[in-house]
């Protein structure tokens, strides 16, 4: 990676932070300093525990340039999960923002390094350079092992498909998420672009959660960014803001959205607001992005064409990918060195475009034997802009029930009218004839959400099934 960065015009701006900017020459020098220090200290495996910053970027690029194993630890993990990640990888050193009694300054950065002593064997596939963890649906994160080539292959494909020269990218998502790491750092830098880094508080985030919408809107509005990466929830926020008078910056050329099924009505509404949205799709086991629409060939309902380095087939309704598969799961040798990735996503191809139909494991099987992906009606609910949360249950029932957390000021008759409109687009077996208004949002503390905000459907079903059954009866 370091050699690639040296090929660019060294006086061009590589990184902009809240306080200053750094050209490619300075960035390379900072990376080399950290590379030398890590080698001198005899570092074997790093856990990187920090929020978005220039230092995070430098440490990550130094590890890649040295082919040193690094484990980005998400801020939004619980302390128990963080310790699980650090111990399971047997890291030799932890790099973090806060000093401890045993830590020392990491030369060339404002971070601190601490030798934790977890030396020893760990069941990890050969060639692993990064282990990325997602909290998934359980409390114990699972480690996905990736090579340096895994990551750079995706970044290079994105550069080729997107086709922007010297793009300015505003990073909104945490660097510890693989999507932003690859599509928000590697891809822009590979094509001579600029990565703009704004600290969590100034862009309205606490960890992975948006806590100050106005700060986010101000950050985007005052930037001259060409590209953004968004999850569906953030896209919904921007659409709502646009409808309330917020104007997106004219500089935007591509707003990539992924991480979940997005209803075509929301994508269409975003485009009407002047947001150049392109929906995409990816997963950690394929080193993040797998498919992406482009502005020249865009679809409201498809996640686009597969990137050139990967091929896909549909087996029993499930998308199976071949090409650039991950090395395997940490501690699970039976998963190592597979040629294909079984995604667990229900999908179909129409021509060369990929369409997602939900997660196989999330299927609701109603009392009439019909299979329903809850993401389908949920995406229609999300597209209304009326709810901060909407989850659909109904396993074993004759009808579906929507659990809804309305935004402040949304009246019940407005909700009922919206559901009636949605039901016109749904077949009888998938209609939302019943709903339950939540008194408070579903939360991680209740055991209803994962740390990164995904629904824990089994827990939600168990909690609300009796109430839902009474409604349907």
Short mmCIF file of C-alpha atoms in Angstrom, two decimals:
data_model
loop_
_atom_site.label_atom_id
_atom_site.label_comp_id
_atom_site.label_asym_id
_atom_site.label_seq_id
_atom_site.Cartn_x
_atom_site.Cartn_y
_atom_site.Cartn_z
CA UNK A 1 0.00 0.00 0.00
CA UNK A 2 2.84 2.37 0.86
CA UNK A 3 4.38 1.91 -2.59
CA UNK A 4 1.04 2.70 -4.21
CA UNK A 5 0.72 5.95 -2.26
CA UNK A 6 4.23 6.99 -3.30
CA UNK A 7 3.15 6.80 -6.95
CA UNK A 8 0.83 9.80 -6.51
CA UNK A 9 1.87 13.43 -6.79
CA UNK A 10 3.39 13.92 -3.35
CA UNK A 11 2.18 17.51 -2.96
CA UNK A 12 -1.48 16.52 -3.45
CA UNK A 13 -3.62 16.53 -0.30
CA UNK A 14 -4.18 13.01 1.04
CA UNK A 15 -5.95 13.66 4.35
CA UNK A 16 -7.84 16.60 5.85
CA UNK A 17 -8.73 16.64 9.55
CA UNK A 18 -10.63 19.11 11.74
CA UNK A 19 -7.41 21.09 12.26
CA UNK A 20 -5.02 20.57 9.33
CA UNK A 21 -4.25 18.82 6.04
CA UNK A 22 -1.51 16.40 5.02
CA UNK A 23 -0.09 15.81 1.56
CA UNK A 24 0.94 12.40 0.26
CA UNK A 25 4.61 13.00 1.10
CA UNK A 26 3.82 13.78 4.75
CA UNK A 27 1.40 10.86 5.01
CA UNK A 28 4.04 8.48 3.65
CA UNK A 29 6.59 9.78 6.11
CA UNK A 30 4.20 9.31 9.05
CA UNK A 31 3.43 5.74 7.91
CA UNK A 32 7.14 4.90 7.61
CA UNK A 33 7.84 6.22 11.12
CA UNK A 34 5.12 3.99 12.58
CA UNK A 35 6.29 0.99 10.51
CA UNK A 36 9.83 1.38 11.88
CA UNK A 37 8.61 1.77 15.46
CA UNK A 38 6.38 -1.32 15.32
CA UNK A 39 9.23 -3.38 13.91
CA UNK A 40 11.65 -2.08 16.56
CA UNK A 41 9.18 -2.99 19.33
CA UNK A 42 8.76 -6.53 18.00
CA UNK A 43 5.01 -6.16 17.57
CA UNK A 44 3.33 -9.35 16.33
CA UNK A 45 -0.39 -8.59 16.34
CA UNK A 46 -2.15 -5.26 16.99
CA UNK A 47 -5.58 -4.48 18.39
CA UNK A 48 -6.49 -0.91 17.37
CA UNK A 49 -8.98 0.66 19.80
CA UNK A 50 -9.63 4.23 18.70
CA UNK A 51 -12.18 6.50 17.05
CA UNK A 52 -11.80 8.02 13.57
CA UNK A 53 -8.62 10.08 13.28
CA UNK A 54 -5.52 10.58 11.18
CA UNK A 55 -3.67 8.40 13.69
CA UNK A 56 -6.13 5.53 13.15
CA UNK A 57 -5.58 5.77 9.41
CA UNK A 58 -1.78 5.90 9.76
CA UNK A 59 -1.61 2.86 12.05
CA UNK A 60 -3.89 0.86 9.77
CA UNK A 61 -1.85 1.73 6.67
CA UNK A 62 1.40 1.00 8.50
CA UNK A 63 0.12 -2.46 9.44
CA UNK A 64 -0.95 -3.13 5.86
CA UNK A 65 2.37 -1.89 4.45
CA UNK A 66 4.25 -4.18 6.86
CA UNK A 67 1.78 -7.05 6.36
CA UNK A 68 1.35 -7.00 10.13
CA UNK A 69 -1.84 -8.49 11.55
CA UNK A 70 -4.23 -5.82 12.85
CA UNK A 71 -7.58 -6.13 14.58
CA UNK A 72 -9.75 -2.97 14.45
CA UNK A 73 -11.91 -2.95 17.61
CA UNK A 74 -15.19 -1.06 17.15
CA UNK A 75 -15.93 1.71 19.64
CA UNK A 76 -19.52 0.51 19.89
CA UNK A 77 -18.54 -2.91 21.28
CA UNK A 78 -19.12 -3.47 24.99
CA UNK A 79 -16.04 -3.82 27.21
CA UNK A 80 -16.72 -7.55 27.42
CA UNK A 81 -16.80 -7.81 23.62
CA UNK A 82 -13.61 -5.75 23.28
CA UNK A 83 -11.78 -8.05 25.67
CA UNK A 84 -13.11 -11.08 23.80
CA UNK A 85 -11.72 -9.68 20.54
CA UNK A 86 -8.32 -8.85 22.03
CA UNK A 87 -7.92 -12.20 23.78
CA UNK A 88 -9.26 -14.43 21.00
CA UNK A 89 -6.73 -12.98 18.54
CA UNK A 90 -3.89 -13.31 21.08
CA UNK A 91 -2.71 -9.82 20.19
CA UNK A 92 0.71 -8.85 21.47
CA UNK A 93 -0.05 -5.10 21.69
CA UNK A 94 -3.06 -2.82 22.08
CA UNK A 95 -3.01 0.65 20.54
CA UNK A 96 -5.51 3.11 22.00
CA UNK A 97 -6.26 6.78 22.64
CA UNK A 98 -5.95 6.63 26.42
CA UNK A 99 -2.68 5.95 28.25
CA UNK A 100 -2.40 3.30 30.96
CA UNK A 101 0.21 2.71 33.62
CA UNK A 102 2.04 0.28 31.34
CA UNK A 103 1.65 2.04 27.98
CA UNK A 104 4.08 4.21 26.06
CA UNK A 105 3.53 6.83 23.34
CA UNK A 106 3.26 5.40 19.82
CA UNK A 107 5.95 7.36 18.02
CA UNK A 108 4.63 9.51 15.18
CA UNK A 109 1.05 9.58 16.51
CA UNK A 110 -0.98 10.82 19.46
CA UNK A 111 -1.88 7.24 20.40
CA UNK A 112 -0.45 4.90 23.04
CA UNK A 113 0.79 1.33 22.75
CA UNK A 114 0.63 -1.28 25.48
CA UNK A 115 2.14 -4.77 25.46
CA UNK A 116 -0.57 -7.07 26.78
CA UNK A 117 1.32 -10.36 26.74
CA UNK A 118 -1.17 -12.48 24.84
CA UNK A 119 1.67 -14.14 22.93
CA UNK A 120 1.07 -17.68 21.75
CA UNK A 121 -0.58 -19.80 19.14
CA UNK A 122 -3.97 -18.90 17.77
CA UNK A 123 -5.99 -20.81 15.20
CA UNK A 124 -5.79 -18.35 12.34
CA UNK A 125 -5.41 -19.03 8.58
CA UNK A 126 -2.05 -18.32 7.00
CA UNK A 127 -1.88 -14.98 5.20
CA UNK A 128 -4.28 -13.16 7.55
CA UNK A 129 -3.49 -9.44 7.73
CA UNK A 130 -6.74 -8.20 9.24
CA UNK A 131 -9.38 -9.74 11.46
CA UNK A 132 -12.66 -7.85 11.29
CA UNK A 133 -15.36 -8.47 13.87
CA UNK A 134 -19.07 -7.82 13.66
CA UNK A 135 -21.35 -8.27 16.65
CA UNK A 136 -23.97 -10.06 14.57
CA UNK A 137 -26.98 -11.46 16.40
CA UNK A 138 -25.16 -12.73 19.50
CA UNK A 139 -23.07 -11.15 22.22
CA UNK A 140 -19.84 -12.87 21.14
CA UNK A 141 -18.37 -11.32 17.99
CA UNK A 142 -17.06 -13.58 15.21
CA UNK A 143 -13.70 -12.90 13.58
CA UNK A 144 -13.48 -12.79 9.78
CA UNK A 145 -9.90 -13.27 8.55
CA UNK A 146 -8.78 -11.29 5.50
CA UNK A 147 -5.53 -11.06 3.57
CA UNK A 148 -3.99 -7.87 2.30
CA UNK A 149 -4.95 -8.92 -1.26
CA UNK A 150 -8.57 -9.54 -0.15
CA UNK A 151 -8.89 -5.91 0.90
CA UNK A 152 -6.98 -4.25 -1.93
CA UNK A 153 -8.82 -6.29 -4.57
CA UNK A 154 -12.12 -4.75 -3.49
CA UNK A 155 -10.66 -1.26 -3.23
CA UNK A 156 -9.23 -1.49 -6.76
CA UNK A 157 -12.54 -2.76 -8.16
CA UNK A 158 -14.34 0.19 -6.54
CA UNK A 159 -11.87 2.63 -8.09
CA UNK A 160 -12.45 1.09 -11.53
CA UNK A 161 -16.25 0.92 -11.27
CA UNK A 162 -16.83 4.35 -9.70
CA UNK A 163 -14.41 6.04 -12.07
CA UNK A 164 -13.85 9.28 -10.13
CA UNK A 165 -10.44 10.92 -10.39
CA UNK A 166 -8.95 12.41 -7.20
CA UNK A 167 -12.22 12.19 -5.24
CA UNK A 168 -12.74 13.99 -1.93
CA UNK A 169 -14.34 11.52 0.46
CA UNK A 170 -16.02 12.56 3.73
CA UNK A 171 -15.86 9.67 6.23
CA UNK A 172 -19.05 9.44 8.26
CA UNK A 173 -19.00 5.77 9.31
CA UNK A 174 -16.50 4.38 11.87
CA UNK A 175 -13.16 3.35 10.34
CA UNK A 176 -13.45 0.11 12.34
CA UNK A 177 -16.31 -0.95 10.05
CA UNK A 178 -14.87 -2.77 7.04
CA UNK A 179 -16.97 -0.78 4.56
CA UNK A 180 -15.51 2.57 5.57
CA UNK A 181 -12.03 1.09 6.02
CA UNK A 182 -11.92 -0.16 2.43
CA UNK A 183 -14.30 2.14 0.54
CA UNK A 184 -13.58 5.23 2.65
CA UNK A 185 -9.78 4.99 3.05
CA UNK A 186 -8.16 2.57 0.63
CA UNK A 187 -10.25 3.31 -2.47
CA UNK A 188 -9.89 7.14 -2.35
CA UNK A 189 -6.15 6.95 -1.63
CA UNK A 190 -5.53 4.37 -4.37
CA UNK A 191 -6.78 6.85 -6.98
CA UNK A 192 -5.02 9.93 -5.59
CA UNK A 193 -8.02 11.27 -3.69
CA UNK A 194 -8.48 12.95 -0.32
CA UNK A 195 -9.95 11.47 2.86
CA UNK A 196 -11.68 14.05 5.08
CA UNK A 197 -11.81 13.02 8.76
CA UNK A 198 -14.14 14.76 11.22
CA UNK A 199 -14.12 13.69 14.88
CA UNK A 200 -17.14 11.82 16.27
CA UNK A 201 -18.66 14.72 18.22
CA UNK A 202 -18.42 17.23 15.36
CA UNK A 203 -20.15 14.89 12.95
CA UNK A 204 -22.83 14.02 15.53
CA UNK A 205 -21.83 10.48 16.42
CA UNK A 206 -21.16 8.53 19.58
CA UNK A 207 -19.46 5.36 18.42
CA UNK A 208 -21.57 4.10 15.54
CA UNK A 209 -24.75 5.87 16.69
CA UNK A 210 -26.00 9.21 15.44
CA UNK A 211 -26.86 11.37 18.46
CA UNK A 212 -26.88 14.87 16.93
CA UNK A 213 -28.57 15.10 13.55
CA UNK A 214 -27.87 18.81 13.17
CA UNK A 215 -24.13 18.28 13.64
CA UNK A 216 -24.20 15.66 10.89
CA UNK A 217 -26.09 17.96 8.52
CA UNK A 218 -23.73 20.84 9.25
CA UNK A 219 -20.68 18.65 8.62
CA UNK A 220 -21.99 17.43 5.27
CA UNK A 221 -23.34 20.84 4.25
CA UNK A 222 -20.08 22.63 4.91
CA UNK A 223 -17.92 20.03 3.21
CA UNK A 224 -16.91 20.01 -0.42
CA UNK A 225 -17.05 16.22 -0.48
CA UNK A 226 -17.56 14.26 -3.69
CA UNK A 227 -18.45 10.94 -2.03
CA UNK A 228 -20.13 9.57 1.12
CA UNK A 229 -20.80 6.06 2.41
CA UNK A 230 -24.11 5.65 4.27
CA UNK A 231 -26.11 2.94 5.95
CA UNK A 232 -29.88 2.99 5.23
CA UNK A 233 -30.70 4.72 8.54
CA UNK A 234 -28.44 7.67 7.67
CA UNK A 235 -29.94 7.92 4.21
CA UNK A 236 -33.37 8.15 5.82
CA UNK A 237 -32.08 10.98 8.05
CA UNK A 238 -30.83 12.94 5.04
CA UNK A 239 -34.07 12.48 3.12
CA UNK A 240 -36.13 13.68 6.09
CA UNK A 241 -33.80 16.68 6.45
CA UNK A 242 -34.14 17.54 2.75
CA UNK A 243 -37.92 17.46 3.04
CA UNK A 244 -37.59 19.93 5.92
CA UNK A 245 -35.50 22.34 3.86
CA UNK A 246 -31.90 21.16 4.21
CA UNK A 247 -29.88 21.44 0.99
CA UNK A 248 -27.16 18.86 0.24
CA UNK A 249 -23.89 20.30 -1.09
CA UNK A 250 -23.62 20.64 -4.86
CA UNK A 251 -20.19 18.99 -4.75
CA UNK A 252 -21.62 15.51 -4.09
CA UNK A 253 -21.12 13.10 -6.97
CA UNK A 254 -21.80 9.72 -5.31
CA UNK A 255 -23.64 8.70 -2.15
CA UNK A 256 -23.16 4.96 -1.73
CA UNK A 257 -25.66 3.24 0.56
CA UNK A 258 -25.45 -0.33 1.81
CA UNK A 259 -25.62 -2.48 4.91
CA UNK A 260 -29.26 -3.54 4.51
CA UNK A 261 -32.20 -3.72 2.16
CA UNK A 262 -33.29 -0.25 1.06
CA UNK A 263 -36.76 0.26 -0.36
CA UNK A 264 -36.82 1.70 -3.87
CA UNK A 265 -39.18 4.48 -2.70
CA UNK A 266 -36.51 5.74 -0.28
CA UNK A 267 -33.83 5.64 -3.00
CA UNK A 268 -36.14 7.48 -5.41
CA UNK A 269 -37.00 10.07 -2.74
CA UNK A 270 -33.30 10.63 -2.08
CA UNK A 271 -32.64 11.29 -5.76
CA UNK A 272 -35.55 13.72 -5.91
CA UNK A 273 -33.85 15.60 -3.05
CA UNK A 274 -30.68 15.96 -5.10
CA UNK A 275 -28.72 13.16 -3.44
CA UNK A 276 -26.79 11.10 -6.05
CA UNK A 277 -27.58 7.79 -4.35
CA UNK A 278 -26.26 4.45 -5.60
CA UNK A 279 -27.28 1.37 -3.65
CA UNK A 280 -24.70 -1.37 -3.10
CA UNK A 281 -24.25 -4.63 -1.25
CA UNK A 282 -21.46 -6.42 0.56
CA UNK A 283 -20.43 -8.59 3.48
CA UNK A 284 -17.29 -9.10 5.55
CA UNK A 285 -16.73 -12.61 4.22
CA UNK A 286 -16.26 -11.09 0.76
CA UNK A 287 -14.07 -8.22 2.05
CA UNK A 288 -17.00 -5.80 2.05
CA UNK A 289 -18.46 -4.50 -1.22
CA UNK A 290 -19.69 -7.09 -3.72
CA UNK A 291 -22.09 -5.14 -5.94
CA UNK A 292 -22.77 -1.48 -6.66
CA UNK A 293 -24.93 0.67 -8.88
CA UNK A 294 -23.31 3.55 -10.74
CA UNK A 295 -24.80 6.89 -11.72
CA UNK A 296 -24.56 5.85 -15.38
CA UNK A 297 -26.38 2.56 -14.75
CA UNK A 298 -28.56 3.01 -11.69
CA UNK A 299 -31.61 1.19 -10.35
CA UNK A 300 -33.96 2.07 -7.51
CA UNK A 301 -34.59 -1.55 -6.50
CA UNK A 302 -31.38 -3.39 -7.46
CA UNK A 303 -28.06 -3.32 -5.59
CA UNK A 304 -26.33 -3.13 -8.96
CA UNK A 305 -23.93 -5.32 -10.87
CA UNK A 306 -21.35 -7.53 -9.22
CA UNK A 307 -17.89 -5.97 -9.07
CA UNK A 308 -15.52 -7.35 -11.72
CA UNK A 309 -13.48 -9.51 -9.33
CA UNK A 310 -16.43 -11.66 -8.18
CA UNK A 311 -19.08 -13.96 -9.70
CA UNK A 312 -22.35 -15.14 -8.18
CA UNK A 313 -24.98 -17.86 -8.52
CA UNK A 314 -28.32 -18.51 -6.82
CA UNK A 315 -28.63 -21.83 -4.99
CA UNK A 316 -32.02 -22.63 -3.42
CA UNK A 317 -32.75 -18.91 -3.39
CA UNK A 318 -29.45 -18.02 -1.65
CA UNK A 319 -26.69 -15.91 -3.19
CA UNK A 320 -23.39 -17.82 -3.43
CA UNK A 321 -20.26 -15.86 -4.36
CA UNK A 322 -17.00 -16.99 -5.89
CA UNK A 323 -13.82 -14.94 -6.09
CA UNK A 324 -11.90 -13.13 -3.35
CA UNK A 325 -13.42 -15.24 -0.59
CA UNK A 326 -12.22 -14.59 2.95
CA UNK A 327 -9.54 -16.85 4.42
CA UNK A 328 -11.90 -18.24 7.06
CA UNK A 329 -13.20 -17.61 10.57
CA UNK A 330 -10.86 -17.15 13.50
CA UNK A 331 -10.58 -20.36 15.50
CA UNK A 332 -12.61 -22.42 13.00
CA UNK A 333 -10.17 -24.39 10.76
CA UNK A 334 -13.05 -26.15 9.00
CA UNK A 335 -13.99 -22.78 7.45
CA UNK A 336 -10.52 -22.00 6.06
CA UNK A 337 -9.52 -21.59 2.42
CA UNK A 338 -12.96 -22.01 0.85
CA UNK A 339 -13.50 -20.97 -2.78
CA UNK A 340 -17.06 -19.78 -2.26
CA UNK A 341 -19.05 -17.70 0.22
CA UNK A 342 -22.60 -18.74 1.10
CA UNK A 343 -24.01 -15.33 1.95
CA UNK A 344 -27.22 -16.31 3.73
CA UNK A 345 -28.97 -13.64 1.65
CA UNK A 346 -32.03 -14.45 -0.45
CA UNK A 347 -31.47 -12.93 -3.87
CA UNK A 348 -32.07 -13.17 -7.61
CA UNK A 349 -30.47 -11.94 -10.81
CA UNK A 350 -32.44 -10.10 -13.46
CA UNK A 351 -30.06 -9.85 -16.35
CA UNK A 352 -26.76 -8.79 -14.80
CA UNK A 353 -28.39 -6.88 -11.91
CA UNK A 354 -28.58 -8.33 -8.41
CA UNK A 355 -31.76 -8.02 -6.34
CA UNK A 356 -31.94 -8.82 -2.62
CA UNK A 357 -34.98 -10.40 -0.99
CA UNK A 358 -33.90 -10.54 2.66
CA UNK A 359 -31.97 -12.82 5.00
CA UNK A 360 -32.66 -16.55 4.83
CA UNK A 361 -32.43 -16.97 8.61
CA UNK A 362 -34.92 -14.12 9.20
CA UNK A 363 -37.74 -15.77 7.24
CA UNK A 364 -41.16 -15.66 8.84
CA UNK A 365 -43.19 -18.80 8.21
CA UNK A 366 -46.82 -17.97 8.87
CA UNK A 367 -49.55 -20.39 9.92
CA UNK A 368 -50.56 -20.80 6.28
CA UNK A 369 -47.08 -22.03 5.36
CA UNK A 370 -46.07 -18.89 3.48
CA UNK A 371 -42.46 -17.72 3.71
CA UNK A 372 -42.06 -13.95 4.20
CA UNK A 373 -38.83 -11.99 4.53
CA UNK A 374 -39.54 -9.31 7.19
CA UNK A 375 -37.12 -6.90 5.52
CA UNK A 376 -39.60 -6.59 2.65
CA UNK A 377 -42.50 -4.89 4.53
CA UNK A 378 -40.00 -3.25 6.91
CA UNK A 379 -38.33 -1.44 4.04
CA UNK A 380 -41.73 -0.05 3.00
CA UNK A 381 -42.31 1.18 6.55
CA UNK A 382 -38.87 2.77 6.66
CA UNK A 383 -39.52 4.56 3.38
CA UNK A 384 -42.46 6.47 4.90
CA UNK A 385 -40.11 8.49 7.13
CA UNK A 386 -42.63 8.21 9.99
CA UNK A 387 -40.77 5.79 12.25
CA UNK A 388 -37.44 5.66 14.02
CA UNK A 389 -37.88 1.87 14.27
CA UNK A 390 -40.12 -0.60 12.46
CA UNK A 391 -39.88 -4.36 12.85
CA UNK A 392 -42.30 -6.99 11.56
CA UNK A 393 -43.12 -10.25 13.38
CA UNK A 394 -45.62 -13.04 12.75
CA UNK A 395 -43.92 -16.43 12.84
CA UNK A 396 -46.65 -19.05 13.24
CA UNK A 397 -49.45 -16.47 13.00
CA UNK A 398 -51.98 -16.05 10.23
CA UNK A 399 -51.13 -12.35 9.78
CA UNK A 400 -48.14 -10.07 10.25
CA UNK A 401 -47.84 -7.51 13.03
CA UNK A 402 -45.71 -4.35 12.83
CA UNK A 403 -43.91 -3.03 15.91
CA UNK A 404 -43.57 0.72 15.41
CA UNK A 405 -41.74 3.56 17.16
CA UNK A 406 -43.16 6.72 15.57
CA UNK A 407 -41.19 9.93 15.28
CA UNK A 408 -42.30 12.73 17.59
CA UNK A 409 -45.54 14.34 16.45
CA UNK A 410 -46.74 11.54 14.16
CA UNK A 411 -50.44 11.00 14.80
CA UNK A 412 -52.15 7.58 14.95
CA UNK A 413 -54.46 8.36 12.03
CA UNK A 414 -51.41 9.24 9.92
CA UNK A 415 -49.91 5.85 10.81
CA UNK A 416 -53.10 4.01 9.91
CA UNK A 417 -53.35 5.82 6.57
CA UNK A 418 -49.72 5.03 5.80
CA UNK A 419 -50.22 1.33 6.54
CA UNK A 420 -53.29 1.27 4.33
CA UNK A 421 -51.23 2.74 1.50
CA UNK A 422 -48.41 0.21 2.04
CA UNK A 423 -50.87 -2.68 2.06
CA UNK A 424 -51.97 -1.80 -1.46
CA UNK A 425 -48.51 -2.90 -2.63
CA UNK A 426 -48.47 -6.14 -0.62
CA UNK A 427 -50.17 -9.50 -1.26
CA UNK A 428 -52.73 -10.69 1.28
CA UNK A 429 -50.32 -12.92 3.19
CA UNK A 430 -47.83 -10.04 3.73
CA UNK A 431 -50.25 -7.22 4.55
CA UNK A 432 -49.73 -5.27 7.78
CA UNK A 433 -53.24 -5.38 9.22
CA UNK A 434 -52.10 -4.97 12.81
CA UNK A 435 -49.55 -2.81 14.58
CA UNK A 436 -48.22 -2.23 18.08
CA UNK A 437 -46.92 1.21 19.06
CA UNK A 438 -43.79 0.96 21.18
CA UNK A 439 -43.59 3.02 24.37
CA UNK A 440 -39.82 3.41 23.94
CA UNK A 441 -37.30 2.43 21.28
CA UNK A 442 -35.98 -1.11 21.22
CA UNK A 443 -32.49 -0.99 22.70
CA UNK A 444 -29.31 -2.94 23.25
CA UNK A 445 -29.81 -2.68 27.03
CA UNK A 446 -33.15 -4.49 26.69
CA UNK A 447 -31.48 -7.25 24.69
CA UNK A 448 -33.45 -6.28 21.58
CA UNK A 449 -30.57 -4.89 19.48
CA UNK A 450 -27.01 -5.89 18.75
CA UNK A 451 -24.27 -3.41 19.65
CA UNK A 452 -24.32 -2.04 16.08
CA UNK A 453 -28.09 -1.55 16.07
CA UNK A 454 -29.42 -4.63 14.27
CA UNK A 455 -32.63 -6.25 15.49
CA UNK A 456 -32.26 -9.37 17.65
CA UNK A 457 -35.29 -10.96 16.11
CA UNK A 458 -35.51 -14.01 18.35
CA UNK A 459 -35.61 -11.82 21.46
CA UNK A 460 -38.14 -9.43 19.89
CA UNK A 461 -40.41 -12.30 18.82
CA UNK A 462 -40.28 -13.85 22.27
CA UNK A 463 -41.14 -10.55 23.97
CA UNK A 464 -44.02 -9.48 21.72
CA UNK A 465 -45.46 -12.76 20.39
CA UNK A 466 -48.22 -13.04 23.01
CA UNK A 467 -49.40 -9.47 22.39
CA UNK A 468 -49.21 -10.00 18.62
CA UNK A 469 -51.15 -13.29 18.89
CA UNK A 470 -53.93 -11.53 20.80
CA UNK A 471 -54.19 -8.84 18.11
CA UNK A 472 -54.41 -11.36 15.30
CA UNK A 473 -56.91 -13.52 17.20
#
